[in-house]
Coordinates of N, CA and C in Angstrom, one line a residue:
Q1 N -75.2 -90.0 48.2 CA -76.1 -89.9 47.0 C -77.4 -89.2 47.3
V2 N -77.7 -88.2 46.5 CA -78.9 -87.4 46.8 C -80.1 -88.2 46.3
Q3 N -81.1 -88.3 47.1 CA -82.3 -89.0 46.7 C -83.6 -88.3 47.4
L4 N -84.6 -88.3 46.6 CA -85.9 -87.9 47.1 C -86.9 -89.0 46.8
V5 N -87.6 -89.4 47.9 CA -88.6 -90.5 47.7 C -89.9 -90.1 48.2
E6 N -90.9 -90.2 47.2 CA -92.3 -89.9 47.6 C -93.0 -91.1 48.1
S7 N -94.0 -90.9 49.0 CA -94.8 -92.0 49.5 C -96.2 -91.4 49.9
G8 N -97.1 -92.3 50.1 CA -98.4 -91.9 50.5 C -99.5 -91.7 49.5
G9 N -99.1 -92.0 48.2 CA -100.1 -91.9 47.2 C -101.1 -93.1 47.2
G10 N -102.0 -93.1 46.3 CA -103.0 -94.2 46.2 C -104.3 -93.7 45.6
L11 N -105.3 -94.6 45.8 CA -106.7 -94.3 45.4 C -107.5 -93.8 46.5
V12 N -108.2 -92.7 46.2 CA -109.1 -92.1 47.2 C -110.4 -91.6 46.5
Q13 N -111.5 -91.6 47.2 CA -112.7 -91.1 46.6 C -112.8 -89.6 46.6
P14 N -113.5 -89.0 45.7 CA -113.7 -87.6 45.7 C -114.1 -87.1 47.1
G15 N -113.5 -86.0 47.5 CA -113.8 -85.5 48.9 C -112.9 -86.1 49.9
G16 N -112.1 -87.1 49.6 CA -111.2 -87.7 50.6 C -109.9 -87.0 50.7
S17 N -109.0 -87.6 51.5 CA -107.7 -87.0 51.8 C -106.6 -88.0 51.7
L18 N -105.5 -87.4 51.4 CA -104.2 -88.2 51.3 C -103.1 -87.3 51.9
R19 N -102.1 -87.9 52.4 CA -100.9 -87.1 52.8 C -99.7 -87.7 52.1
L20 N -99.1 -86.9 51.3 CA -97.9 -87.4 50.6 C -96.7 -87.0 51.4
S21 N -95.7 -87.8 51.4 CA -94.4 -87.5 52.1 C -93.3 -87.5 51.0
C22 N -92.3 -86.7 51.3 CA -91.1 -86.6 50.4 C -89.9 -86.7 51.4
A23 N -89.3 -87.8 51.4 CA -88.1 -88.1 52.3 C -86.8 -87.8 51.5
A24 N -86.0 -87.0 52.1 CA -84.7 -86.6 51.4 C -83.6 -87.3 52.1
S25 N -82.6 -87.7 51.3 CA -81.4 -88.3 51.8 C -80.2 -87.8 50.9
G26 N -79.0 -87.8 51.5 CA -77.9 -87.3 50.8 C -77.7 -85.8 50.9
F27 N -78.6 -85.1 51.5 CA -78.5 -83.6 51.7 C -79.6 -83.3 52.8
T28 N -79.4 -82.1 53.4 CA -80.4 -81.7 54.4 C -81.3 -80.7 53.8
L29 N -82.5 -80.7 54.4 CA -83.6 -79.8 53.9 C -83.4 -78.4 54.5
D30 N -82.4 -78.2 55.5 CA -82.2 -77.0 56.1 C -82.0 -75.8 55.1
D31 N -81.3 -76.2 54.0 CA -80.9 -75.1 53.1 C -81.5 -75.4 51.7
H32 N -82.5 -76.2 51.6 CA -83.2 -76.4 50.3 C -84.7 -76.3 50.5
V33 N -85.3 -75.7 49.4 CA -86.7 -75.7 49.4 C -87.2 -77.1 48.8
I34 N -88.4 -77.4 49.1 CA -89.1 -78.5 48.4 C -90.3 -78.1 47.7
G35 N -90.4 -78.4 46.5 CA -91.6 -78.2 45.7 C -92.3 -79.4 45.4
W36 N -93.7 -79.4 45.3 CA -94.5 -80.5 44.8 C -95.0 -80.1 43.4
F37 N -94.9 -81.0 42.5 CA -95.4 -80.8 41.2 C -96.3 -82.0 40.8
R38 N -97.1 -81.9 39.8 CA -97.9 -83.0 39.4 C -98.1 -83.0 37.9
Q39 N -98.3 -84.1 37.3 CA -98.5 -84.2 35.9 C -99.6 -85.3 35.6
A40 N -100.7 -84.9 35.0 CA -101.7 -85.8 34.6 C -101.5 -86.2 33.1
P41 N -102.0 -87.4 32.7 CA -101.8 -87.8 31.4 C -102.3 -86.8 30.3
G42 N -101.4 -86.5 29.4 CA -101.8 -85.5 28.3 C -101.7 -84.1 28.7
K43 N -101.2 -83.8 29.9 CA -101.1 -82.5 30.4 C -99.7 -82.1 30.8
E44 N -99.4 -80.9 30.8 CA -98.0 -80.4 31.2 C -97.9 -80.5 32.7
R45 N -96.7 -80.7 33.2 CA -96.4 -80.7 34.6 C -96.7 -79.3 35.2
E46 N -97.3 -79.3 36.3 CA -97.7 -78.0 37.0 C -97.2 -78.0 38.4
G47 N -96.8 -76.8 38.9 CA -96.5 -76.7 40.3 C -97.7 -76.7 41.2
V48 N -97.6 -77.4 42.3 CA -98.7 -77.5 43.2 C -98.4 -76.6 44.5
S49 N -97.2 -76.8 45.0 CA -96.9 -76.1 46.3 C -95.4 -76.1 46.5
C50 N -94.9 -75.2 47.3 CA -93.5 -75.2 47.6 C -93.3 -74.6 49.0
I51 N -92.3 -75.0 49.7 CA -92.0 -74.5 51.1 C -90.6 -74.1 51.1
S52 N -90.3 -72.9 51.6 CA -88.9 -72.4 51.5 C -88.1 -73.0 52.7
S53 N -86.8 -72.8 52.6 CA -85.9 -73.3 53.7 C -85.7 -72.3 54.8
R54 N -85.7 -71.0 54.5 CA -85.3 -70.1 55.5 C -86.4 -69.7 56.5
D55 N -87.6 -69.5 56.0 CA -88.6 -69.0 56.9 C -89.9 -69.8 56.8
D56 N -89.8 -71.0 56.1 CA -91.0 -71.8 55.9 C -92.1 -71.1 55.2
K57 N -91.8 -70.1 54.4 CA -92.8 -69.5 53.6 C -93.4 -70.5 52.6
T58 N -94.7 -70.5 52.4 CA -95.3 -71.5 51.5 C -96.0 -70.8 50.3
F59 N -96.1 -71.6 49.3 CA -96.7 -71.1 48.1 C -97.6 -72.2 47.6
Y60 N -98.8 -71.8 47.0 CA -99.7 -72.8 46.5 C -100.2 -72.4 45.1
A61 N -100.5 -73.4 44.3 CA -101.2 -73.1 43.1 C -102.7 -72.7 43.4
G62 N -103.3 -71.8 42.6 CA -104.6 -71.4 42.9 C -105.6 -72.5 43.0
S63 N -105.4 -73.6 42.2 CA -106.3 -74.7 42.2 C -106.3 -75.6 43.4
V64 N -105.3 -75.4 44.3 CA -105.2 -76.3 45.5 C -105.3 -75.4 46.8
K65 N -105.2 -74.1 46.6 CA -105.2 -73.3 47.8 C -106.4 -73.5 48.7
G66 N -106.2 -73.6 50.0 CA -107.3 -73.9 50.9 C -107.6 -75.3 51.1
R67 N -107.1 -76.2 50.2 CA -107.3 -77.6 50.3 C -106.1 -78.4 50.6
F68 N -104.9 -77.9 50.1 CA -103.7 -78.6 50.4 C -102.8 -77.8 51.3
T69 N -102.0 -78.5 52.1 CA -101.1 -77.8 53.1 C -99.8 -78.5 53.0
I70 N -98.7 -77.7 52.8 CA -97.4 -78.2 52.8 C -96.7 -77.9 54.1
S71 N -95.9 -78.8 54.6 CA -95.2 -78.6 55.8 C -93.9 -79.4 55.8
R72 N -93.0 -79.1 56.7 CA -91.7 -79.8 56.7 C -91.3 -80.2 58.1
D73 N -90.6 -81.3 58.2 CA -90.0 -81.7 59.5 C -88.5 -81.9 59.2
N74 N -87.7 -80.9 59.5 CA -86.3 -81.0 59.2 C -85.6 -82.1 60.0
A75 N -86.1 -82.4 61.2 CA -85.5 -83.5 62.0 C -85.6 -84.8 61.3
K76 N -86.7 -85.0 60.5 CA -86.9 -86.2 59.8 C -86.5 -86.0 58.3
N77 N -86.0 -84.8 58.0 CA -85.6 -84.5 56.6 C -86.7 -84.9 55.6
T78 N -87.9 -84.5 56.0 CA -89.1 -84.9 55.2 C -90.1 -83.7 55.1
V79 N -90.7 -83.6 53.9 CA -91.7 -82.6 53.6 C -93.0 -83.4 53.3
Y80 N -94.1 -82.8 53.8 CA -95.4 -83.4 53.6 C -96.3 -82.5 52.8
L81 N -97.2 -83.2 52.1 CA -98.3 -82.4 51.4 C -99.6 -83.1 51.8
Q82 N -100.3 -82.4 52.7 CA -101.7 -82.8 53.1 C -102.7 -82.4 52.1
M83 N -103.4 -83.3 51.5 CA -104.3 -83.0 50.5 C -105.7 -83.4 50.9
N84 N -106.6 -82.4 51.1 CA -108.0 -82.6 51.5 C -108.9 -82.2 50.4
S85 N -110.2 -82.7 50.6 CA -111.2 -82.4 49.6 C -110.8 -82.6 48.2
L86 N -110.2 -83.8 48.0 CA -109.6 -84.1 46.7 C -110.7 -84.2 45.6
K87 N -110.3 -83.8 44.5 CA -111.2 -83.8 43.3 C -110.7 -84.7 42.2
P88 N -111.5 -85.1 41.3 CA -111.0 -86.0 40.2 C -109.9 -85.3 39.4
E89 N -109.9 -84.0 39.3 CA -108.9 -83.2 38.6 C -107.6 -83.1 39.3
D90 N -107.5 -83.6 40.6 CA -106.3 -83.7 41.3 C -105.5 -84.9 41.0
A91 N -106.1 -85.8 40.3 CA -105.4 -87.1 39.9 C -104.3 -86.8 39.0
A92 N -103.1 -87.4 39.4 CA -101.9 -87.2 38.6 C -100.8 -88.0 39.3
V93 N -99.6 -88.0 38.6 CA -98.4 -88.4 39.3 C -97.8 -87.2 40.0
Y94 N -97.5 -87.3 41.3 CA -97.0 -86.2 42.0 C -95.5 -86.4 42.3
Y95 N -94.8 -85.3 42.1 CA -93.3 -85.4 42.2 C -92.9 -84.3 43.3
C96 N -91.9 -84.7 44.1 CA -91.3 -83.6 44.9 C -89.9 -83.3 44.3
A97 N -89.5 -82.1 44.5 CA -88.2 -81.6 43.9 C -87.6 -80.7 44.9
A98 N -86.2 -80.6 44.8 CA -85.5 -79.8 45.8 C -84.6 -78.8 45.0
D99 N -84.4 -77.6 45.5 CA -83.5 -76.6 45.0 C -83.3 -75.5 46.0
L100 N -82.7 -74.4 45.6 CA -82.4 -73.4 46.6 C -83.5 -72.3 46.7
E101 N -84.4 -72.2 45.7 CA -85.5 -71.3 45.8 C -86.7 -72.0 45.2
C102 N -87.9 -71.5 45.6 CA -89.2 -72.0 45.1 C -89.4 -71.5 43.6
Y103 N -88.6 -72.0 42.7 CA -88.8 -71.6 41.3 C -90.1 -72.0 40.8
G104 N -90.7 -71.1 40.1 CA -92.1 -71.3 39.5 C -93.2 -70.9 40.5
F105 N -92.9 -70.4 41.6 CA -93.9 -70.0 42.6 C -93.6 -68.5 43.0
G106 N -94.6 -67.8 43.3 CA -94.4 -66.4 43.8 C -93.6 -65.6 42.9
P107 N -92.6 -64.9 43.4 CA -91.8 -64.0 42.6 C -90.7 -64.7 41.8
Y108 N -90.5 -66.1 42.0 CA -89.4 -66.8 41.4 C -89.7 -67.3 40.0
P109 N -88.8 -67.1 39.0 CA -89.1 -67.6 37.7 C -89.0 -69.1 37.7
L110 N -89.6 -69.7 36.6 CA -89.6 -71.1 36.5 C -88.3 -71.6 36.0
Y111 N -87.6 -72.4 36.8 CA -86.4 -73.1 36.3 C -86.6 -74.6 36.7
D112 N -85.9 -75.4 36.1 CA -85.9 -76.8 36.5 C -85.2 -77.0 37.8
Y113 N -85.8 -77.8 38.7 CA -85.2 -78.1 40.0 C -84.0 -79.0 39.9
E114 N -83.1 -78.9 40.8 CA -81.9 -79.7 40.8 C -82.1 -81.2 41.0
Y115 N -83.0 -81.5 42.0 CA -83.2 -82.9 42.4 C -84.7 -83.2 42.3
W116 N -85.0 -84.4 41.8 CA -86.4 -84.8 41.6 C -86.5 -86.2 42.2
G117 N -87.7 -86.5 42.7 CA -88.1 -87.8 43.1 C -88.7 -88.5 41.8
L118 N -89.0 -89.8 42.0 CA -89.5 -90.6 40.8 C -91.0 -90.4 40.6
G119 N -91.7 -89.9 41.6 CA -93.1 -89.6 41.5 C -93.9 -90.7 42.1
I120 N -95.2 -90.4 42.4 CA -96.1 -91.3 43.0 C -97.5 -91.0 42.5
Q121 N -98.3 -92.0 42.2 CA -99.6 -91.9 41.6 C -100.6 -91.5 42.7
V122 N -101.4 -90.5 42.3 CA -102.6 -90.2 43.1 C -103.8 -90.3 42.2
T123 N -104.8 -91.2 42.6 CA -106.0 -91.4 41.8 C -107.2 -91.0 42.6
V124 N -108.0 -90.2 42.1 CA -109.2 -89.7 42.7 C -110.4 -90.2 41.9
S125 N -111.1 -91.2 42.4 CA -112.2 -91.7 41.7 C -113.2 -92.5 42.6
S126 N -114.4 -92.5 42.2 CA -115.4 -93.2 43.0 C -115.6 -94.6 42.4

């Protein structure tokens, strides 16, 4: 059974850091990309970052570039999103998703990803 499970969310003050994890089971990350998305109340879901499977190429939304870092550990079948210098506008439910290409990032058109996690809350507030 394919499953993606996010962890590491929570409450953090502005300027703080969190590291989200996306643990995959039922398939290997060797041939899948992992994208991170977020959705704040009343807003559309937006792509945050994606890491490819072949060459670890990474993509970032302009709003998080320089603050967030995506990485993968294939041995643990896990992808991480290190989030630094968090701002109140980063608060959202964060989802990880898996597919064969980083759809919605770089040159790839936006398509719905095949596999999704249930999401985890990130709150940035003083």
